[in-house]
Short mmCIF file of C-alpha atoms in Angstrom, two decimals:
data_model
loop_
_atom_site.label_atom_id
_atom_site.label_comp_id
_atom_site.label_asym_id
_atom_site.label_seq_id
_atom_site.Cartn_x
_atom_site.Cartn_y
_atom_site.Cartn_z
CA UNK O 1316 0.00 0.00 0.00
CA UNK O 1317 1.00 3.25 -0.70
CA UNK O 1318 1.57 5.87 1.84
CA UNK O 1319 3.78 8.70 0.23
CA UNK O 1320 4.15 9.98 -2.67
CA UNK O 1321 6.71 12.45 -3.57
CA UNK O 1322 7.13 14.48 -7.32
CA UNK O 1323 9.46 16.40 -8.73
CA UNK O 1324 8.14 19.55 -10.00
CA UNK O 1325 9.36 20.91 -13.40
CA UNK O 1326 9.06 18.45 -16.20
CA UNK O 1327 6.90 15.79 -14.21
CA UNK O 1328 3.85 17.39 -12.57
CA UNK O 1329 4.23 20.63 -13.84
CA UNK O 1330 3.68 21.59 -17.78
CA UNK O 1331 5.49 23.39 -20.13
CA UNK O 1332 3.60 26.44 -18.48
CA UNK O 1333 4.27 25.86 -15.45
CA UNK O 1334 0.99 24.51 -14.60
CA UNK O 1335 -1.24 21.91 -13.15
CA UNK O 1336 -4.61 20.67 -13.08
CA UNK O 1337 -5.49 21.86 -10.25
CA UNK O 1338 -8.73 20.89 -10.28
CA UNK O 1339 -7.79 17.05 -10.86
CA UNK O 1340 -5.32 17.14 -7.69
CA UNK O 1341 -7.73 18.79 -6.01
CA UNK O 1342 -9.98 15.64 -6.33
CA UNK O 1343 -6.73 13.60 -5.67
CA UNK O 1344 -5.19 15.07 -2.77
CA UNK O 1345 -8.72 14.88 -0.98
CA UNK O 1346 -8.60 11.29 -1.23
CA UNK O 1347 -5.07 11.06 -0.18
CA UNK O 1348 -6.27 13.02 2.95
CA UNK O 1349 -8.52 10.48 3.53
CA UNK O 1350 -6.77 7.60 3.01
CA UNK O 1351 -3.89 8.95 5.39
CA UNK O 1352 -1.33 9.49 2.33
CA UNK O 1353 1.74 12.08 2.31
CA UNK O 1354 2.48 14.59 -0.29
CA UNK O 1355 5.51 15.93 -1.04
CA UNK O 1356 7.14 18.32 -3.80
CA UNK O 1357 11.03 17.38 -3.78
CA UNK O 1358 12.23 19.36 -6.46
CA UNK O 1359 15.45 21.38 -7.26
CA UNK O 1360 13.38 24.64 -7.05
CA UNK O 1361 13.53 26.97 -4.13
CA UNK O 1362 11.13 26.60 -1.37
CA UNK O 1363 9.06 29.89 -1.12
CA UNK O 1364 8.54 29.23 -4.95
CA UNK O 1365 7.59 25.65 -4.38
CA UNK O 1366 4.87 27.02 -1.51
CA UNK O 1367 3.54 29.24 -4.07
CA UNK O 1368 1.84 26.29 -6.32
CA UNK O 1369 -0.15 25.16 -3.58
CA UNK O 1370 -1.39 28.04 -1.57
CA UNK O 1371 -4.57 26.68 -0.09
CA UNK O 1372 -2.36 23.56 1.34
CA UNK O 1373 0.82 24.57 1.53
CA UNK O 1374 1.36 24.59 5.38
CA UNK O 1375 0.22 20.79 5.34
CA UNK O 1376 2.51 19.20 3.01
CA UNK O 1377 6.44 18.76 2.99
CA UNK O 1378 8.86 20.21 0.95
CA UNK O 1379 12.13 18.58 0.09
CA UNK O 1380 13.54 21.56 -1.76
CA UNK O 1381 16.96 22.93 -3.27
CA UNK O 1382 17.66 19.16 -4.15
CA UNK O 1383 17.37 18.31 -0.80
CA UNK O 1384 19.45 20.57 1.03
CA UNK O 1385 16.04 22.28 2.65
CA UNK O 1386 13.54 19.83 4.45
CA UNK O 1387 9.95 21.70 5.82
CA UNK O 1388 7.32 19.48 6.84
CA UNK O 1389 4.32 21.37 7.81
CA UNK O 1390 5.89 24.44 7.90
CA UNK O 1391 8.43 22.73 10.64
CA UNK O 1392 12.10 23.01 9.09
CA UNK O 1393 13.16 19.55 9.58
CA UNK O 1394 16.31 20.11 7.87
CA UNK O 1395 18.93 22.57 6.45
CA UNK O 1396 22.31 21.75 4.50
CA UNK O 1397 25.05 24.10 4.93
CA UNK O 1398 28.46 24.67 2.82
CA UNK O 1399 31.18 25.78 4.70
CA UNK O 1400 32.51 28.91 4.18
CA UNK O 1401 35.76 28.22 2.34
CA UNK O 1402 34.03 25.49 0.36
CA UNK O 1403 31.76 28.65 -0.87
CA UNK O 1404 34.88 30.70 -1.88
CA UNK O 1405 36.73 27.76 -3.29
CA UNK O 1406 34.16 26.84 -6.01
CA UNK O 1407 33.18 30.77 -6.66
CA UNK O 1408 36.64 31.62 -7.69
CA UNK O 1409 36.88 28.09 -9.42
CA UNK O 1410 33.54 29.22 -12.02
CA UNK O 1411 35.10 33.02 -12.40
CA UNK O 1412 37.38 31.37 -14.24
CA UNK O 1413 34.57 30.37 -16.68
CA UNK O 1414 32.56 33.51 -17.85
CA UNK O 1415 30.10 30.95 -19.85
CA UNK O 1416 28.54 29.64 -16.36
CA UNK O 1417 26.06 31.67 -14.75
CA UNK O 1418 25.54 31.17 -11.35
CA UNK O 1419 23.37 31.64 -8.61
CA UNK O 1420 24.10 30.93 -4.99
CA UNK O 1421 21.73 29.60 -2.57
CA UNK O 1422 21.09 30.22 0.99
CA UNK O 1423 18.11 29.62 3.47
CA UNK O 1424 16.99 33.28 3.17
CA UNK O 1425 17.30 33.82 -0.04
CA UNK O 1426 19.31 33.29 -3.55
CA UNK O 1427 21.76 36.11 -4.76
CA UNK O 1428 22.90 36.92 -8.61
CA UNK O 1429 25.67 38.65 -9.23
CA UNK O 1430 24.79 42.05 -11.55
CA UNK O 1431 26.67 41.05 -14.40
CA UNK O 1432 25.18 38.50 -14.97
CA UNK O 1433 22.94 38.12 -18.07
CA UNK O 1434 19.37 39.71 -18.11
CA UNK O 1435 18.07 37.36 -19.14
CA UNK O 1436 19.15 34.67 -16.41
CA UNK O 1437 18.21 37.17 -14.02
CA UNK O 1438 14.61 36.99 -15.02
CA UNK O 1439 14.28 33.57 -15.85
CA UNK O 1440 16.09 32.91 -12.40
CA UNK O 1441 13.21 34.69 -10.79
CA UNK O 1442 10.26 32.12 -11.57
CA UNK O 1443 12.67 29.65 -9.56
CA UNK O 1444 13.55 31.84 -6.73
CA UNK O 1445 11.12 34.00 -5.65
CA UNK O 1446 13.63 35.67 -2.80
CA UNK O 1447 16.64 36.39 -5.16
CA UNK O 1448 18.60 39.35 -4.83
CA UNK O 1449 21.12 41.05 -6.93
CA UNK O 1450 24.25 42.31 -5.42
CA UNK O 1451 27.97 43.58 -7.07
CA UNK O 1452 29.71 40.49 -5.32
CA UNK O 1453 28.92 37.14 -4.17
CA UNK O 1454 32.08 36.72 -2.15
CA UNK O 1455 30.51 39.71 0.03
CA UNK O 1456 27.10 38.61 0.81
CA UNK O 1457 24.73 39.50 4.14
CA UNK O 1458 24.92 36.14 6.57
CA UNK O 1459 23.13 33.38 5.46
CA UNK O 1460 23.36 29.50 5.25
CA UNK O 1461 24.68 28.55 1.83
CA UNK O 1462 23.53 25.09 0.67
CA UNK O 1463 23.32 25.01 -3.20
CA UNK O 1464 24.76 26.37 -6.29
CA UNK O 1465 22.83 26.65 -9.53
CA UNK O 1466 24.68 26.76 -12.75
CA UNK O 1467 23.29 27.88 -16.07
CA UNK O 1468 25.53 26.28 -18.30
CA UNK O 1469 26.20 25.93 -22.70
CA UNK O 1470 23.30 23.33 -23.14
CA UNK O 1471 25.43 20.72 -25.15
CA UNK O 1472 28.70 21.28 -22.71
CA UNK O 1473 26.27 20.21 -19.50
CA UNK O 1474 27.33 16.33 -19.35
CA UNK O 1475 30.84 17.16 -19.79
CA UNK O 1476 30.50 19.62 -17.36
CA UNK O 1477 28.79 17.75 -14.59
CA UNK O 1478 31.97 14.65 -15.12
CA UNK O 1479 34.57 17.32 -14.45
CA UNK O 1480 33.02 18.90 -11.42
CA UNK O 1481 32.54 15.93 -10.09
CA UNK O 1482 36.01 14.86 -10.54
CA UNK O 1483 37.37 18.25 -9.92
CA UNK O 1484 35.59 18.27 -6.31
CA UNK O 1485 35.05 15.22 -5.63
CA UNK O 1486 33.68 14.91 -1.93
CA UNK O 1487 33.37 18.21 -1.71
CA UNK O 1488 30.10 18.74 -3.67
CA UNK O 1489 27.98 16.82 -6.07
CA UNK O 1490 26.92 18.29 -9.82
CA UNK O 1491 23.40 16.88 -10.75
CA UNK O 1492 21.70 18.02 -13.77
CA UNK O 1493 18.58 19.08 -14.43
CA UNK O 1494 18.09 19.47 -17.92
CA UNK O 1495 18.43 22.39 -20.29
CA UNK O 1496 21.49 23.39 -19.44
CA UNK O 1497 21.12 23.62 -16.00
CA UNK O 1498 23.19 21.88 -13.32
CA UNK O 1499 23.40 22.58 -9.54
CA UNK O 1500 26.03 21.48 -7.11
CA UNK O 1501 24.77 20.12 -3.78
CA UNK O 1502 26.25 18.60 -0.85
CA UNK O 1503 27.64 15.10 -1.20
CA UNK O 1504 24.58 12.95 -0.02
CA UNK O 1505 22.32 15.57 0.73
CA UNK O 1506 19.78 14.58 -2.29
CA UNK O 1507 16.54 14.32 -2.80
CA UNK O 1508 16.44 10.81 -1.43
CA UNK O 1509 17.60 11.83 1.49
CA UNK O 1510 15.26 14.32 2.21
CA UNK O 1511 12.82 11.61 2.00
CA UNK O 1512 14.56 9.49 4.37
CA UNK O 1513 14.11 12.26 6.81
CA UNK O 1514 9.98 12.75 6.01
CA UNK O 1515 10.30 9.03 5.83
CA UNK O 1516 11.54 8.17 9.65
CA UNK O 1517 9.58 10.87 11.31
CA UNK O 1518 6.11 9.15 9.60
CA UNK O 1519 7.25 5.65 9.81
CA UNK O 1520 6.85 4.55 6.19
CA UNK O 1521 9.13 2.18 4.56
CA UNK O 1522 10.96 2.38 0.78
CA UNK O 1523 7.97 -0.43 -0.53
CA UNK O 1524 5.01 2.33 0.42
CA UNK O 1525 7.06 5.14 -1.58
CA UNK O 1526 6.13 6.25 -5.12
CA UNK O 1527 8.15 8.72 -6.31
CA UNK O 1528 8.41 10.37 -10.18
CA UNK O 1529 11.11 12.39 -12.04
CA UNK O 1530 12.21 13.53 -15.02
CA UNK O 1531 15.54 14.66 -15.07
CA UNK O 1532 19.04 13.22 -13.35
CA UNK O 1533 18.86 15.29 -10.07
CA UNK O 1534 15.77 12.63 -9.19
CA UNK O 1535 18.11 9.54 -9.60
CA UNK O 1536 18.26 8.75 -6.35
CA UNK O 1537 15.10 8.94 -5.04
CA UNK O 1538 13.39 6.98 -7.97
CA UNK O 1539 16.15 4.39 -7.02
CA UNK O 1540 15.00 4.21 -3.42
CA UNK O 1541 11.13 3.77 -4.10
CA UNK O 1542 9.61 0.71 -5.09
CA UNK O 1543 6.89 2.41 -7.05
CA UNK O 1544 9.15 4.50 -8.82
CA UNK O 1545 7.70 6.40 -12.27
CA UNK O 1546 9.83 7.84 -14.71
CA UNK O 1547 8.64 10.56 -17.21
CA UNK O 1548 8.11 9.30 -20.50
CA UNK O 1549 9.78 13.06 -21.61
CA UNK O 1550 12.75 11.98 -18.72
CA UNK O 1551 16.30 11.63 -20.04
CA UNK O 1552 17.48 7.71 -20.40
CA UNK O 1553 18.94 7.68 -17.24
CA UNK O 1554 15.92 8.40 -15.46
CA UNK O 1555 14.18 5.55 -17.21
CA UNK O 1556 16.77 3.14 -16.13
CA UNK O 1557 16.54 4.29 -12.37
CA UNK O 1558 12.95 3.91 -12.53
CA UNK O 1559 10.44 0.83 -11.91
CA UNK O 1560 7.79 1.80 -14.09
CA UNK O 1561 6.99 4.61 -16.45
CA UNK O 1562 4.60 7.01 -16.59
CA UNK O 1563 2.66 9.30 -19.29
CA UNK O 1564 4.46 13.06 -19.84
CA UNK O 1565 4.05 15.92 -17.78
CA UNK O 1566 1.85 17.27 -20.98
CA UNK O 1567 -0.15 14.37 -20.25
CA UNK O 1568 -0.57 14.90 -17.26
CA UNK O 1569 0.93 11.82 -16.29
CA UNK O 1570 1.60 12.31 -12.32
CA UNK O 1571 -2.20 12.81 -11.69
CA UNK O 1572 -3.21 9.91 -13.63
CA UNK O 1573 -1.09 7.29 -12.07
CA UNK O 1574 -1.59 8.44 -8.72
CA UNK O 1575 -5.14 7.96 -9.37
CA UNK O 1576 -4.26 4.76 -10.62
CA UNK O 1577 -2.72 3.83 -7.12
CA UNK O 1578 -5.87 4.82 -5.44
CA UNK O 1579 -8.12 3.46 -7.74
CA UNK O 1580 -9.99 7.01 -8.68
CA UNK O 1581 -9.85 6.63 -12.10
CA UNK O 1582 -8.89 8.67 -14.34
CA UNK O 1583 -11.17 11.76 -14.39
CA UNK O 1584 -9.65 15.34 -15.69
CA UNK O 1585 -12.07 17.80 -14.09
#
């Protein structure tokens, strides 16, 4: 029996517009209630922007956000990653080498840009991060608790890119992608699946009552932990070998219709 059921956000139950059906999970998540079931969004995305997609329920679900690096659980913070400091300046000085990656740095407060930085990852940096601020130096930042990078990177130099970070700081951090050209460095073992660990021992469910759904290769490892484990069919190929099972695309609204699957709704878009 299933008792939790966690999905990535863009790419697997969000559309190309950054949308759901709203009225479908509405119908869904009732039934969940009912039938005891968690809910959780464990996506890559910050966690004020996560909050924002579900504003009528928002304070009773769990978030495993920034790639795992943030846990909230009912608005109880369960969990926070931090860098250390001269991990922080290490790998800053390490990508002003390269003045093709974009980055933003990530901290429990907020995510900062630095003002060169391209327009126009500025303002697509803002649907992800709904507390960003720009600022002339991200070596010089206000206090906060660091615990992500995100990397806007040459599209077809991503792959490459991910194998020598990895190599380059190995230990240190971890470079996931996410598609698109976009990568983000987390802390070794701090993942997604781990996050789920966490919401896992404080509710008592096991790996065999998880179902969890991705798209992209920062959702490896929890798709690997569930047994009821969906991949995207628009996921990259190494999703689809982590997974158990497959599921329609996130145009297709595939999340909502196998999770009504798993609790026997039915499939009924209204």
């Amino acid at each position: 029996m299933i008792k939790m059921v966690a999905v990535d956000m863009d790419g697997t139950f969000l559309n190309e517009n950054k949308e759901y059906n709203r009225s479908r999970f509405k119908r869904i998540y009732r039934e969940m209630k009912r039938k005891e079931i968690k809910f959780v969004v464990a996506s890559g995305n910050q966690y004020y922007q996560l909050k924002s997609f579900f504003p009528e329920i928002s304070d009773e679900i769990s978030f495993v956000a920034e790639n795992g690096a943030l846990v909230i659980s009912e608005k109880e913070e369960l969990f926070c990653g931090k860098f250390e400091e001269p991990l922080v300046h290490e790998m800053l000085a390490f990508l002003s080498k390269s003045p093709q990656i974009q980055v933003l740095l990530c901290g429990r407060k907020s995510a900062y840009v630095d003002e060169k930085e391209s327009e126009d990852f500025k303002q697509t940096s803002k649907k992800f991060y709904h507390r960003l601020k720009t600022v002339t130096d991200l070596t010089q930042l206000e206090e906060d608790v660091f615990f992500k990078f995100a990397l806007s990177v040459p599209k077809e130099e991503t792959e490459k890119l991910v194998m020598h970070l990895n190599k380059e700081f190995q230990g240190k951090f971890v470079a996931v992608s996410s598609g698109h050209g976009e990568l983000d460095l987390i802390i070794p073992g701090f993942h997604k699946a781990n996050g789920l660990e966490i919401l896992q021992k404080k509710w008592g469910i096991l790996d065999e009552e998880l179902a969890t759904f991705g798209d992209g290769g920062n959702d490896v490892e929890m798709l690997r932990k569930a047994a009821f484990s969906y991949a995207m069919a628009n996921g990259s190929q190494a999703v689809k070998l982590a997974a158990n099972y497959s599921a329609p695309s996130n145009e297709e609204e595939g999340v909502l219709k196998i999770v009504e699957e798993l609790l026997e709704l039915g499939d009924e878009k209204k």
